[in-house]
Amino acid sequence: MIVGARPATLDDLELVAQMAAAAIDELRPLRGGEVWANTDARTPPILDGLRRELEADDAAVFVGLIDDAPIGYAAAHDHRLHNDDAMARITDLYVLPPARKVGVGEALILEIERWASGRGLVALDSLALPGDRDTKNFFETFGLVARALSVHRRIES
């Protein structure tokens, strides 16, 4: 079994759009998922949005593979910061459930990191639904209810 990732092509987009819809369906019932689905998730028509990202100069779409079979995808774009730096904002990262925990997600992140590093981006950034219980519980004691958590990692040169 060979696990990897590669840039998506126009031929991949229909399958990637199906995976994007599956990701939204999977996350919607989770805590914070409904708000995420209505604020940060891809909006229909999903295929058109993915096509725009695939063709954009400031975005990238990748396909995760086991052998040559596409079983996951990721999308990212440049996000300019106020100090004129830029980071890669990962908007999508999904692997089909039966193919999880074998390194496909890692391969996708590494592919995004290579893309970002090649563009001179200084960090990776993404959104995660609540799951860090200690932090979530801390904020809840003050009446703050989690909608999403932001995750971040600097890219080391």
Short mmCIF file of N, CA and C in Angstrom, two decimals:
data_model
loop_
_atom_site.label_atom_id
_atom_site.label_comp_id
_atom_site.label_asym_id
_atom_site.label_seq_id
_atom_site.Cartn_x
_atom_site.Cartn_y
_atom_site.Cartn_z
N MET A 1 0.85 -1.18 0.00
CA MET A 1 0.00 0.00 0.00
C MET A 1 0.89 1.24 0.00
N ILE A 2 0.66 2.12 -0.97
CA ILE A 2 1.42 3.37 -1.07
C ILE A 2 0.48 4.53 -0.78
N VAL A 3 0.81 5.30 0.25
CA VAL A 3 0.01 6.46 0.66
C VAL A 3 0.71 7.72 0.16
N GLY A 4 -0.05 8.64 -0.40
CA GLY A 4 0.54 9.88 -0.89
C GLY A 4 -0.50 10.93 -1.18
N ALA A 5 -0.06 11.99 -1.81
CA ALA A 5 -0.94 13.09 -2.21
C ALA A 5 -0.33 13.75 -3.43
N ARG A 6 -1.20 14.38 -4.20
CA ARG A 6 -0.76 15.09 -5.40
C ARG A 6 -1.73 16.24 -5.66
N PRO A 7 -1.30 17.20 -6.49
CA PRO A 7 -2.24 18.26 -6.87
C PRO A 7 -3.44 17.66 -7.60
N ALA A 8 -4.61 18.21 -7.32
CA ALA A 8 -5.82 17.76 -8.01
C ALA A 8 -5.81 18.27 -9.45
N THR A 9 -6.53 17.58 -10.30
CA THR A 9 -6.72 17.99 -11.69
C THR A 9 -8.21 18.20 -11.93
N LEU A 10 -8.55 18.75 -13.08
CA LEU A 10 -9.96 18.92 -13.42
C LEU A 10 -10.69 17.58 -13.42
N ASP A 11 -10.00 16.51 -13.78
CA ASP A 11 -10.61 15.18 -13.79
C ASP A 11 -11.00 14.71 -12.38
N ASP A 12 -10.37 15.25 -11.35
CA ASP A 12 -10.65 14.85 -9.97
C ASP A 12 -11.83 15.59 -9.36
N LEU A 13 -12.25 16.69 -9.96
CA LEU A 13 -13.14 17.61 -9.26
C LEU A 13 -14.50 17.03 -8.89
N GLU A 14 -15.07 16.20 -9.72
CA GLU A 14 -16.38 15.65 -9.37
C GLU A 14 -16.28 14.79 -8.10
N LEU A 15 -15.27 13.93 -8.04
CA LEU A 15 -15.07 13.10 -6.85
C LEU A 15 -14.73 13.96 -5.63
N VAL A 16 -13.89 14.97 -5.81
CA VAL A 16 -13.54 15.85 -4.70
C VAL A 16 -14.78 16.59 -4.20
N ALA A 17 -15.65 17.04 -5.09
CA ALA A 17 -16.88 17.71 -4.69
C ALA A 17 -17.78 16.76 -3.89
N GLN A 18 -17.82 15.49 -4.27
CA GLN A 18 -18.60 14.51 -3.51
C GLN A 18 -18.02 14.33 -2.11
N MET A 19 -16.68 14.32 -2.00
CA MET A 19 -16.05 14.20 -0.69
C MET A 19 -16.30 15.45 0.15
N ALA A 20 -16.30 16.63 -0.48
CA ALA A 20 -16.58 17.88 0.24
C ALA A 20 -17.99 17.84 0.82
N ALA A 21 -18.94 17.39 0.04
CA ALA A 21 -20.33 17.27 0.53
C ALA A 21 -20.41 16.27 1.68
N ALA A 22 -19.67 15.16 1.58
CA ALA A 22 -19.65 14.16 2.65
C ALA A 22 -19.04 14.74 3.92
N ALA A 23 -18.00 15.56 3.77
CA ALA A 23 -17.37 16.19 4.93
C ALA A 23 -18.36 17.10 5.65
N ILE A 24 -19.09 17.88 4.90
CA ILE A 24 -20.08 18.78 5.50
C ILE A 24 -21.15 17.97 6.23
N ASP A 25 -21.64 16.92 5.59
CA ASP A 25 -22.65 16.06 6.22
C ASP A 25 -22.13 15.42 7.50
N GLU A 26 -20.86 15.03 7.50
CA GLU A 26 -20.27 14.37 8.67
C GLU A 26 -20.08 15.34 9.84
N LEU A 27 -19.72 16.58 9.54
CA LEU A 27 -19.42 17.54 10.60
C LEU A 27 -20.65 18.30 11.10
N ARG A 28 -21.67 18.42 10.28
CA ARG A 28 -22.84 19.21 10.65
C ARG A 28 -23.45 18.79 12.00
N PRO A 29 -23.60 17.48 12.33
CA PRO A 29 -24.24 17.13 13.60
C PRO A 29 -23.34 17.31 14.83
N LEU A 30 -22.07 17.58 14.66
CA LEU A 30 -21.18 17.74 15.80
C LEU A 30 -21.41 19.09 16.48
N ARG A 31 -20.97 19.21 17.71
CA ARG A 31 -21.10 20.47 18.43
C ARG A 31 -20.37 21.56 17.65
N GLY A 32 -21.09 22.61 17.33
CA GLY A 32 -20.53 23.70 16.54
C GLY A 32 -20.64 23.48 15.05
N GLY A 33 -21.03 22.27 14.65
CA GLY A 33 -21.05 21.91 13.24
C GLY A 33 -22.09 22.65 12.43
N GLU A 34 -23.25 22.87 12.99
CA GLU A 34 -24.31 23.56 12.24
C GLU A 34 -23.91 25.00 11.94
N VAL A 35 -23.34 25.68 12.94
CA VAL A 35 -22.87 27.05 12.71
C VAL A 35 -21.75 27.05 11.68
N TRP A 36 -20.81 26.13 11.83
CA TRP A 36 -19.72 26.02 10.85
C TRP A 36 -20.27 25.79 9.46
N ALA A 37 -21.24 24.88 9.33
CA ALA A 37 -21.80 24.55 8.02
C ALA A 37 -22.47 25.76 7.38
N ASN A 38 -22.94 26.69 8.20
CA ASN A 38 -23.63 27.87 7.68
C ASN A 38 -22.76 29.11 7.62
N THR A 39 -21.50 29.00 8.05
CA THR A 39 -20.61 30.17 8.01
C THR A 39 -19.31 29.90 7.28
N ASP A 40 -18.67 28.77 7.56
CA ASP A 40 -17.32 28.52 7.05
C ASP A 40 -17.23 27.38 6.04
N ALA A 41 -18.23 26.54 5.98
CA ALA A 41 -18.17 25.40 5.05
C ALA A 41 -18.34 25.88 3.62
N ARG A 42 -17.99 25.04 2.68
CA ARG A 42 -18.20 25.34 1.26
C ARG A 42 -19.66 25.58 0.99
N THR A 43 -19.94 26.50 0.12
CA THR A 43 -21.33 26.76 -0.27
C THR A 43 -21.59 26.16 -1.64
N PRO A 44 -22.80 25.71 -1.86
CA PRO A 44 -23.14 25.18 -3.18
C PRO A 44 -23.11 26.30 -4.21
N PRO A 45 -22.81 26.01 -5.44
CA PRO A 45 -22.41 24.70 -5.94
C PRO A 45 -20.95 24.41 -5.61
N ILE A 46 -20.73 23.33 -4.90
CA ILE A 46 -19.40 22.95 -4.42
C ILE A 46 -18.42 22.77 -5.58
N LEU A 47 -18.86 22.13 -6.64
CA LEU A 47 -17.97 21.87 -7.78
C LEU A 47 -17.42 23.17 -8.36
N ASP A 48 -18.27 24.20 -8.46
CA ASP A 48 -17.81 25.48 -9.02
C ASP A 48 -16.75 26.13 -8.15
N GLY A 49 -16.95 26.09 -6.84
CA GLY A 49 -15.96 26.65 -5.92
C GLY A 49 -14.63 25.94 -6.00
N LEU A 50 -14.66 24.62 -6.06
CA LEU A 50 -13.43 23.85 -6.18
C LEU A 50 -12.72 24.14 -7.51
N ARG A 51 -13.48 24.27 -8.58
CA ARG A 51 -12.89 24.58 -9.88
C ARG A 51 -12.18 25.93 -9.83
N ARG A 52 -12.84 26.94 -9.21
CA ARG A 52 -12.21 28.26 -9.08
C ARG A 52 -10.90 28.16 -8.30
N GLU A 53 -10.90 27.39 -7.20
CA GLU A 53 -9.69 27.24 -6.41
C GLU A 53 -8.60 26.51 -7.18
N LEU A 54 -8.97 25.50 -7.93
CA LEU A 54 -8.00 24.76 -8.71
C LEU A 54 -7.33 25.66 -9.75
N GLU A 55 -8.08 26.59 -10.29
CA GLU A 55 -7.57 27.47 -11.35
C GLU A 55 -6.97 28.77 -10.81
N ALA A 56 -7.15 29.07 -9.54
CA ALA A 56 -6.68 30.33 -8.96
C ALA A 56 -5.17 30.29 -8.71
N ASP A 57 -4.55 31.46 -8.80
CA ASP A 57 -3.12 31.57 -8.53
C ASP A 57 -2.80 31.51 -7.04
N ASP A 58 -3.78 31.85 -6.20
CA ASP A 58 -3.53 31.93 -4.77
C ASP A 58 -4.18 30.80 -3.98
N ALA A 59 -4.50 29.69 -4.64
CA ALA A 59 -5.14 28.56 -3.97
C ALA A 59 -4.63 27.25 -4.55
N ALA A 60 -4.89 26.18 -3.84
CA ALA A 60 -4.47 24.85 -4.31
C ALA A 60 -5.44 23.80 -3.79
N VAL A 61 -5.63 22.77 -4.58
CA VAL A 61 -6.46 21.63 -4.19
C VAL A 61 -5.60 20.39 -4.40
N PHE A 62 -5.61 19.50 -3.42
CA PHE A 62 -4.81 18.28 -3.47
C PHE A 62 -5.70 17.07 -3.27
N VAL A 63 -5.26 15.94 -3.80
CA VAL A 63 -5.96 14.67 -3.65
C VAL A 63 -5.07 13.73 -2.86
N GLY A 64 -5.65 13.09 -1.82
CA GLY A 64 -4.95 12.08 -1.05
C GLY A 64 -5.18 10.72 -1.67
N LEU A 65 -4.15 9.90 -1.67
CA LEU A 65 -4.19 8.63 -2.40
C LEU A 65 -3.77 7.45 -1.54
N ILE A 66 -4.39 6.32 -1.81
CA ILE A 66 -3.83 5.03 -1.43
C ILE A 66 -3.63 4.32 -2.75
N ASP A 67 -2.38 3.96 -2.99
CA ASP A 67 -1.96 3.50 -4.32
C ASP A 67 -2.36 4.61 -5.30
N ASP A 68 -3.15 4.36 -6.29
CA ASP A 68 -3.56 5.42 -7.20
C ASP A 68 -5.01 5.85 -6.99
N ALA A 69 -5.64 5.34 -5.94
CA ALA A 69 -7.06 5.63 -5.70
C ALA A 69 -7.23 6.89 -4.86
N PRO A 70 -7.94 7.89 -5.37
CA PRO A 70 -8.21 9.10 -4.59
C PRO A 70 -9.21 8.80 -3.47
N ILE A 71 -8.77 9.03 -2.22
CA ILE A 71 -9.63 8.71 -1.08
C ILE A 71 -9.69 9.87 -0.08
N GLY A 72 -9.17 11.02 -0.48
CA GLY A 72 -9.22 12.20 0.37
C GLY A 72 -8.84 13.43 -0.43
N TYR A 73 -9.02 14.58 0.18
CA TYR A 73 -8.64 15.81 -0.51
C TYR A 73 -8.38 16.91 0.52
N ALA A 74 -7.72 17.94 0.07
CA ALA A 74 -7.48 19.13 0.88
C ALA A 74 -7.45 20.34 -0.04
N ALA A 75 -7.81 21.47 0.51
CA ALA A 75 -7.75 22.74 -0.23
C ALA A 75 -7.19 23.80 0.70
N ALA A 76 -6.44 24.73 0.11
CA ALA A 76 -5.86 25.82 0.89
C ALA A 76 -5.72 27.04 -0.01
N HIS A 77 -5.61 28.19 0.63
CA HIS A 77 -5.36 29.42 -0.13
C HIS A 77 -4.49 30.37 0.68
N ASP A 78 -3.88 31.29 -0.05
CA ASP A 78 -3.10 32.34 0.59
C ASP A 78 -4.03 33.21 1.41
N HIS A 79 -3.61 33.54 2.60
CA HIS A 79 -4.36 34.47 3.43
C HIS A 79 -3.39 35.55 3.87
N ARG A 80 -3.56 36.74 3.33
CA ARG A 80 -2.67 37.86 3.64
C ARG A 80 -2.94 38.38 5.04
N LEU A 81 -1.86 38.68 5.75
CA LEU A 81 -1.95 39.20 7.11
C LEU A 81 -1.72 40.70 7.10
N HIS A 82 -2.07 41.38 8.17
CA HIS A 82 -1.93 42.83 8.25
C HIS A 82 -0.48 43.28 8.18
N ASN A 83 0.47 42.42 8.54
CA ASN A 83 1.88 42.81 8.51
C ASN A 83 2.54 42.46 7.17
N ASP A 84 1.73 42.16 6.16
CA ASP A 84 2.19 41.83 4.80
C ASP A 84 2.77 40.43 4.66
N ASP A 85 2.81 39.65 5.73
CA ASP A 85 3.11 38.23 5.61
C ASP A 85 1.87 37.54 5.05
N ALA A 86 2.01 36.28 4.76
CA ALA A 86 0.86 35.49 4.33
C ALA A 86 1.00 34.09 4.89
N MET A 87 -0.13 33.46 5.14
CA MET A 87 -0.14 32.08 5.61
C MET A 87 -1.06 31.27 4.71
N ALA A 88 -0.93 29.97 4.80
CA ALA A 88 -1.82 29.07 4.07
C ALA A 88 -2.99 28.76 4.97
N ARG A 89 -4.18 29.15 4.53
CA ARG A 89 -5.39 28.81 5.28
C ARG A 89 -5.95 27.54 4.66
N ILE A 90 -5.94 26.48 5.44
CA ILE A 90 -6.47 25.19 5.00
C ILE A 90 -7.97 25.23 5.21
N THR A 91 -8.73 25.22 4.12
CA THR A 91 -10.17 25.32 4.22
C THR A 91 -10.84 23.95 4.23
N ASP A 92 -10.18 22.96 3.66
CA ASP A 92 -10.75 21.62 3.55
C ASP A 92 -9.66 20.59 3.82
N LEU A 93 -10.03 19.57 4.56
CA LEU A 93 -9.16 18.41 4.74
C LEU A 93 -10.08 17.25 5.10
N TYR A 94 -10.16 16.26 4.22
CA TYR A 94 -11.10 15.16 4.41
C TYR A 94 -10.53 13.88 3.83
N VAL A 95 -10.71 12.81 4.56
CA VAL A 95 -10.34 11.46 4.11
C VAL A 95 -11.55 10.57 4.33
N LEU A 96 -11.87 9.75 3.35
CA LEU A 96 -13.00 8.83 3.49
C LEU A 96 -12.82 7.98 4.75
N PRO A 97 -13.88 7.77 5.53
CA PRO A 97 -13.75 7.07 6.81
C PRO A 97 -13.00 5.73 6.77
N PRO A 98 -13.23 4.84 5.80
CA PRO A 98 -12.50 3.57 5.85
C PRO A 98 -11.00 3.70 5.59
N ALA A 99 -10.57 4.87 5.09
CA ALA A 99 -9.15 5.05 4.75
C ALA A 99 -8.41 5.91 5.77
N ARG A 100 -9.02 6.17 6.90
CA ARG A 100 -8.39 7.03 7.92
C ARG A 100 -7.37 6.26 8.75
N LYS A 101 -6.47 7.03 9.34
CA LYS A 101 -5.46 6.52 10.26
C LYS A 101 -4.40 5.66 9.58
N VAL A 102 -4.16 5.93 8.29
CA VAL A 102 -3.07 5.24 7.60
C VAL A 102 -2.09 6.23 6.98
N GLY A 103 -2.26 7.53 7.25
CA GLY A 103 -1.29 8.52 6.79
C GLY A 103 -1.73 9.40 5.63
N VAL A 104 -2.97 9.25 5.15
CA VAL A 104 -3.42 10.07 4.02
C VAL A 104 -3.54 11.54 4.43
N GLY A 105 -4.12 11.80 5.58
CA GLY A 105 -4.23 13.18 6.06
C GLY A 105 -2.87 13.82 6.23
N GLU A 106 -1.92 13.06 6.76
CA GLU A 106 -0.55 13.56 6.91
C GLU A 106 0.05 13.89 5.55
N ALA A 107 -0.16 13.02 4.58
CA ALA A 107 0.37 13.28 3.23
C ALA A 107 -0.23 14.56 2.66
N LEU A 108 -1.52 14.79 2.90
CA LEU A 108 -2.16 16.01 2.41
C LEU A 108 -1.58 17.24 3.09
N ILE A 109 -1.40 17.19 4.40
CA ILE A 109 -0.82 18.33 5.12
C ILE A 109 0.60 18.61 4.62
N LEU A 110 1.39 17.56 4.42
CA LEU A 110 2.75 17.76 3.92
C LEU A 110 2.75 18.38 2.53
N GLU A 111 1.81 17.98 1.70
CA GLU A 111 1.69 18.55 0.36
C GLU A 111 1.31 20.03 0.44
N ILE A 112 0.39 20.37 1.33
CA ILE A 112 0.03 21.78 1.53
C ILE A 112 1.23 22.56 2.05
N GLU A 113 1.96 21.97 2.98
CA GLU A 113 3.12 22.66 3.53
C GLU A 113 4.18 22.92 2.46
N ARG A 114 4.41 21.94 1.59
CA ARG A 114 5.36 22.14 0.48
C ARG A 114 4.88 23.28 -0.43
N TRP A 115 3.59 23.27 -0.75
CA TRP A 115 3.01 24.32 -1.58
C TRP A 115 3.19 25.68 -0.91
N ALA A 116 2.85 25.74 0.37
CA ALA A 116 2.94 27.00 1.11
C ALA A 116 4.38 27.49 1.23
N SER A 117 5.27 26.59 1.55
CA SER A 117 6.68 26.95 1.69
C SER A 117 7.23 27.47 0.37
N GLY A 118 6.85 26.84 -0.72
CA GLY A 118 7.29 27.28 -2.05
C GLY A 118 6.77 28.65 -2.42
N ARG A 119 5.71 29.09 -1.80
CA ARG A 119 5.13 30.41 -2.05
C ARG A 119 5.62 31.44 -1.04
N GLY A 120 6.48 31.01 -0.09
CA GLY A 120 6.98 31.94 0.92
C GLY A 120 5.99 32.24 2.02
N LEU A 121 4.99 31.40 2.19
CA LEU A 121 4.01 31.60 3.26
C LEU A 121 4.64 31.22 4.59
N VAL A 122 4.24 31.90 5.65
CA VAL A 122 4.93 31.75 6.92
C VAL A 122 4.27 30.79 7.90
N ALA A 123 3.04 30.34 7.60
CA ALA A 123 2.34 29.50 8.58
C ALA A 123 1.22 28.74 7.89
N LEU A 124 0.75 27.73 8.59
CA LEU A 124 -0.46 27.01 8.22
C LEU A 124 -1.54 27.39 9.22
N ASP A 125 -2.77 27.53 8.76
CA ASP A 125 -3.87 27.91 9.63
C ASP A 125 -5.12 27.17 9.19
N SER A 126 -5.94 26.75 10.12
CA SER A 126 -7.16 26.07 9.77
C SER A 126 -8.18 26.23 10.87
N LEU A 127 -9.34 25.69 10.66
CA LEU A 127 -10.43 25.75 11.62
C LEU A 127 -10.73 24.34 12.08
N ALA A 128 -10.99 24.19 13.38
CA ALA A 128 -11.35 22.89 13.93
C ALA A 128 -12.56 23.06 14.83
N LEU A 129 -13.47 22.15 14.76
CA LEU A 129 -14.63 22.18 15.66
C LEU A 129 -14.20 21.86 17.08
N PRO A 130 -15.01 22.20 18.06
CA PRO A 130 -14.63 21.99 19.45
C PRO A 130 -14.18 20.55 19.72
N GLY A 131 -13.20 20.42 20.56
CA GLY A 131 -12.67 19.11 20.90
C GLY A 131 -11.63 19.20 21.99
N ASP A 132 -11.03 20.38 22.12
CA ASP A 132 -10.06 20.62 23.19
C ASP A 132 -10.86 20.92 24.45
N ARG A 133 -11.15 19.86 25.22
CA ARG A 133 -12.09 19.98 26.33
C ARG A 133 -11.62 20.94 27.42
N ASP A 134 -10.33 20.93 27.72
CA ASP A 134 -9.86 21.82 28.80
C ASP A 134 -10.11 23.28 28.45
N THR A 135 -9.73 23.67 27.25
CA THR A 135 -9.93 25.06 26.83
C THR A 135 -11.40 25.36 26.68
N LYS A 136 -12.14 24.45 26.08
CA LYS A 136 -13.58 24.64 25.89
C LYS A 136 -14.27 24.81 27.25
N ASN A 137 -13.95 23.95 28.21
CA ASN A 137 -14.56 24.04 29.53
C ASN A 137 -14.19 25.35 30.23
N PHE A 138 -12.95 25.77 30.04
CA PHE A 138 -12.52 27.05 30.63
C PHE A 138 -13.39 28.18 30.11
N PHE A 139 -13.56 28.29 28.81
CA PHE A 139 -14.37 29.36 28.25
C PHE A 139 -15.84 29.23 28.67
N GLU A 140 -16.35 28.01 28.78
CA GLU A 140 -17.75 27.82 29.16
C GLU A 140 -18.03 28.31 30.57
N THR A 141 -17.01 28.26 31.44
CA THR A 141 -17.24 28.79 32.80
C THR A 141 -17.51 30.29 32.77
N PHE A 142 -17.14 30.95 31.70
CA PHE A 142 -17.38 32.38 31.54
C PHE A 142 -18.55 32.64 30.58
N GLY A 143 -19.30 31.58 30.25
CA GLY A 143 -20.47 31.74 29.41
C GLY A 143 -20.18 31.76 27.92
N LEU A 144 -18.96 31.50 27.52
CA LEU A 144 -18.61 31.45 26.10
C LEU A 144 -18.83 30.03 25.60
N VAL A 145 -19.57 29.89 24.52
CA VAL A 145 -19.84 28.58 23.93
C VAL A 145 -19.02 28.47 22.65
N ALA A 146 -18.29 27.38 22.54
CA ALA A 146 -17.42 27.20 21.38
C ALA A 146 -18.24 27.06 20.10
N ARG A 147 -17.80 27.75 19.05
CA ARG A 147 -18.33 27.58 17.71
C ARG A 147 -17.29 26.85 16.88
N ALA A 148 -16.04 27.22 17.06
CA ALA A 148 -14.93 26.59 16.35
C ALA A 148 -13.64 26.97 17.04
N LEU A 149 -12.62 26.16 16.83
CA LEU A 149 -11.28 26.44 17.32
C LEU A 149 -10.39 26.65 16.11
N SER A 150 -9.51 27.59 16.22
CA SER A 150 -8.54 27.82 15.14
C SER A 150 -7.25 27.10 15.49
N VAL A 151 -6.69 26.37 14.54
CA VAL A 151 -5.42 25.68 14.75
C VAL A 151 -4.37 26.32 13.86
N HIS A 152 -3.12 26.28 14.30
CA HIS A 152 -2.08 27.03 13.61
C HIS A 152 -0.74 26.32 13.80
N ARG A 153 0.09 26.39 12.80
CA ARG A 153 1.46 25.89 12.92
C ARG A 153 2.33 26.69 11.99
N ARG A 154 3.43 27.22 12.52
CA ARG A 154 4.39 27.94 11.70
C ARG A 154 5.13 26.95 10.82
N ILE A 155 5.53 27.42 9.66
CA ILE A 155 6.34 26.60 8.76
C ILE A 155 7.80 26.91 9.04
N GLU A 156 8.54 25.89 9.37
CA GLU A 156 9.96 26.06 9.63
C GLU A 156 10.73 25.95 8.33
N SER A 157 11.62 26.87 8.08
CA SER A 157 12.40 26.85 6.83
C SER A 157 13.40 25.73 6.82
#
